[in-house]
């Protein structure tokens, strides 16, 4: 197996054009597991750890450009204020060791339906920047996930960054696992209240072949929320929102949980996170968007 170590983005893209079979490796927390278990034996690994351009984030005009190789530990420490839901999801990933190495770019590259960042990227309207020697394009998160562990990248492309709105309004993420830490999600859920447009976005993870938005739930809640008065949300609205989120999923029975349990847990997560996000709104937190 060839081990290719570019030291700049230009070089990395040139190598990927020449060797589209080369498997990128960032934190390695997914790739090394696959190699160790002999799930795949690529002809080449493309080590991105020397490509410093991928390991930076910037903010311009209210938009965060998060480099693909920024590890979770930095998302938590540096971006918790502007991207709270992404920081919440990052805190639930693996263990401190995994969060030191693991990256959002790697979560996207793996495209597991259970990846913790995906529901958050969907509700924030994130765009994934893909680059190759042919140029750069931005892929809306909704168009990125194509199937179980399948995504929209071309063989010669690398994920270079993720674009996210800073200060997007109240937002929450929650996950159910078989224990509190070091656990792949049985199911997960994110919700964001976009105050400027009075729109709700909601997305489920680990409950369908791809992470997906719960659009009927979004439409229902956007119309029902008492945006102007900031009054408390009635139990019936919360319950209906939970039901619609649950209906948006199409989970399977597996070792981590049954489909029925996942559907039930999603409705609970939806009600719970909605309550937290609305409480933040009532308290006047995160109103700037
Ligand atoms: C013990 C353990 C616990 C875990 N717990 C969780 C968890 O709780 N939640 C969760 O979501 N995940 C979890 N994971 C999975 C993993 O940590 C995450 O998916 C992480 O985000 C992967 O990031 P990475 O940088 O390590 O990716 P890598 O392993 O380096 O790469 C992952 C995939 O992305 C591709 N890739 C990486 N960078 C790029 C790029 N720039 N462009 C194109 N493709 C790229 C790789 O080729 C590979 O296919 C866990 C893994 C382990 C081993």
Coordinates of C-alpha atoms in Angstrom, one line a residue, residues 83-284:
X83 CA -22.0 26.8 16.6
X84 CA -23.6 25.4 19.7
X85 CA -25.4 22.4 18.2
X86 CA -22.2 21.3 16.4
X87 CA -20.3 21.6 19.6
X88 CA -23.0 19.6 21.4
X89 CA -22.8 16.9 18.8
X90 CA -19.0 17.0 18.9
X91 CA -19.0 16.5 22.7
X92 CA -20.9 13.2 22.3
X93 CA -18.4 11.7 19.8
X94 CA -16.4 8.7 21.1
X95 CA -14.0 9.5 23.9
X96 CA -11.4 12.3 24.5
X97 CA -8.9 10.4 22.3
X98 CA -11.4 10.1 19.4
X99 CA -12.4 13.8 19.8
X100 CA -8.7 14.8 19.7
X101 CA -8.2 13.0 16.3
X102 CA -11.7 12.8 14.7
X103 CA -12.9 15.6 12.4
X104 CA -16.2 16.8 10.8
X105 CA -14.6 16.2 7.4
X106 CA -14.0 12.6 8.4
X107 CA -17.6 12.2 9.7
X108 CA -18.8 13.4 6.3
X109 CA -16.3 11.2 4.4
X110 CA -17.5 8.2 6.3
X111 CA -21.2 9.2 5.6
X112 CA -22.4 6.8 8.2
X113 CA -26.1 7.3 8.9
X114 CA -25.2 7.3 12.6
X115 CA -22.5 10.1 12.3
X116 CA -23.3 12.6 15.0
X117 CA -22.6 15.8 13.1
X118 CA -25.0 15.1 10.2
X119 CA -28.4 16.2 11.7
X120 CA -26.7 19.4 12.9
X121 CA -25.3 20.1 9.4
X122 CA -28.8 19.5 7.9
X123 CA -30.6 21.9 10.3
X124 CA -28.1 24.6 10.0
X125 CA -28.3 24.5 6.2
X126 CA -24.5 23.7 5.9
X127 CA -22.7 23.5 2.6
X128 CA -19.9 21.1 2.0
X129 CA -17.0 22.5 0.0
X130 CA -15.5 19.9 -2.4
X131 CA -12.4 20.6 -4.3
X132 CA -10.4 19.0 -7.1
X133 CA -7.9 20.1 -9.7
X134 CA -11.0 20.9 -11.8
X135 CA -12.3 23.5 -9.3
X136 CA -14.3 24.0 -6.1
X137 CA -18.0 23.6 -5.5
X138 CA -20.4 23.9 -2.6
X139 CA -22.8 21.0 -2.0
X140 CA -25.8 21.6 0.3
X141 CA -25.7 19.0 3.1
X142 CA -29.1 17.7 2.0
X143 CA -27.6 16.7 -1.4
X144 CA -24.4 15.3 0.1
X145 CA -25.8 12.1 1.7
X146 CA -26.7 9.6 -1.0
X147 CA -27.1 6.3 0.9
X148 CA -25.5 4.2 3.6
X149 CA -21.9 5.3 3.6
X150 CA -22.3 6.9 0.2
X151 CA -21.8 10.6 -0.5
X152 CA -21.8 13.0 -3.4
X153 CA -18.0 13.4 -3.8
X154 CA -16.4 12.6 -7.1
X155 CA -13.4 10.2 -7.0
X156 CA -10.9 13.1 -7.6
X157 CA -12.5 15.4 -5.0
X158 CA -11.6 16.1 -1.4
X159 CA -13.8 17.8 1.2
X160 CA -12.0 21.0 2.0
X161 CA -14.4 22.8 4.4
X162 CA -17.9 23.1 5.7
X163 CA -19.8 26.4 5.6
X164 CA -22.2 27.1 8.4
X165 CA -24.1 30.2 9.6
X166 CA -22.6 31.8 12.8
X167 CA -25.1 32.8 15.5
X168 CA -28.0 31.0 13.7
X169 CA -30.5 31.2 16.6
X170 CA -31.5 28.6 19.2
X171 CA -30.4 25.1 18.3
X172 CA -30.0 21.8 20.0
X173 CA -28.7 18.3 19.4
X174 CA -29.4 15.1 21.4
X175 CA -28.5 11.5 21.0
X176 CA -29.7 8.2 22.5
X177 CA -27.1 5.6 23.0
X178 CA -26.9 2.3 24.8
X179 CA -24.8 4.1 27.5
X180 CA -23.7 7.7 28.1
X181 CA -20.3 7.8 26.4
X182 CA -18.2 6.0 23.7
X183 CA -21.3 5.0 21.9
X184 CA -22.6 5.1 18.3
X185 CA -26.1 6.7 18.2
X186 CA -29.1 4.5 18.4
X187 CA -30.8 7.6 17.1
X188 CA -30.1 11.3 17.2
X189 CA -31.9 14.5 16.5
X190 CA -31.2 18.2 15.9
X191 CA -33.4 21.2 15.8
X192 CA -32.8 24.8 14.9
X193 CA -35.1 27.8 15.2
X194 CA -34.2 30.3 12.5
X195 CA -35.6 33.5 14.0
X196 CA -35.1 35.8 11.0
X197 CA -37.3 33.7 8.8
X198 CA -39.4 32.1 11.6
X199 CA -38.5 28.7 10.3
X200 CA -37.8 25.5 12.1
X201 CA -35.4 22.9 10.8
X202 CA -35.3 19.4 12.2
X203 CA -33.3 16.3 11.2
X204 CA -32.9 12.8 12.4
X205 CA -29.8 10.6 12.5
X206 CA -29.3 6.9 12.7
X207 CA -32.9 6.3 11.8
X208 CA -32.9 5.9 8.0
X209 CA -30.3 5.0 5.3
X210 CA -29.1 8.6 5.4
X211 CA -29.5 11.4 7.9
X212 CA -32.6 13.3 6.8
X213 CA -34.7 16.3 7.5
X214 CA -38.2 15.9 9.0
X215 CA -39.9 18.3 6.6
X216 CA -43.5 17.8 7.7
X217 CA -42.5 18.3 11.3
X218 CA -40.7 21.5 10.3
X219 CA -43.6 22.9 8.4
X220 CA -46.1 22.1 11.2
X221 CA -43.9 23.7 13.9
X222 CA -42.9 26.7 11.9
X223 CA -46.7 27.5 11.6
X224 CA -47.6 26.7 15.2
X225 CA -44.9 28.4 17.2
X226 CA -45.9 31.6 19.0
X227 CA -43.0 33.5 17.6
X228 CA -44.3 37.0 18.4
X229 CA -45.5 36.4 22.0
X230 CA -42.8 33.9 23.0
X231 CA -45.6 32.1 24.9
X232 CA -44.9 28.6 26.1
X233 CA -45.5 25.8 23.6
X234 CA -48.5 23.7 24.3
X235 CA -48.1 20.1 25.1
X236 CA -50.3 19.1 22.1
X237 CA -48.0 21.0 19.7
X238 CA -44.9 19.4 21.2
X239 CA -46.6 16.0 21.0
X240 CA -47.6 16.4 17.3
X241 CA -44.1 17.7 16.5
X242 CA -42.7 14.5 18.1
X243 CA -45.0 12.3 16.1
X244 CA -44.2 14.0 12.8
X245 CA -40.4 13.6 13.5
X246 CA -40.9 10.0 14.3
X247 CA -42.9 9.5 11.1
X248 CA -40.0 11.1 9.1
X249 CA -37.7 8.2 10.1
X250 CA -37.5 4.8 8.6
X251 CA -35.2 2.9 11.0
X252 CA -34.2 -0.7 11.1
X253 CA -34.0 -3.3 13.9
X254 CA -30.3 -3.9 14.7
X255 CA -28.0 -4.7 17.6
X256 CA -28.3 -1.2 19.0
X257 CA -32.1 -1.0 19.1
X258 CA -35.4 -1.9 17.4
X259 CA -37.1 0.2 14.8
X260 CA -40.0 0.8 17.2
X261 CA -37.7 1.9 20.0
X262 CA -35.9 4.3 17.7
X263 CA -39.2 5.8 16.5
X264 CA -40.3 6.3 20.1
X265 CA -37.0 7.7 21.2
X266 CA -37.0 10.2 18.3
X267 CA -40.4 11.6 19.4
X268 CA -39.0 12.0 22.9
X269 CA -35.8 13.7 21.7
X270 CA -37.9 16.0 19.5
X271 CA -40.1 17.2 22.3
X272 CA -37.2 17.6 24.7
X273 CA -34.8 19.5 22.4
X274 CA -37.7 21.7 21.2
X275 CA -38.4 22.6 24.8
X276 CA -34.7 23.5 25.4
X277 CA -34.4 25.6 22.3
X278 CA -37.7 27.4 23.0
X279 CA -36.5 28.1 26.6
X280 CA -33.4 29.7 25.1
X281 CA -35.5 31.8 22.9
X282 CA -37.8 32.9 25.7
X283 CA -34.8 33.8 27.8
X284 CA -33.6 36.0 25.0

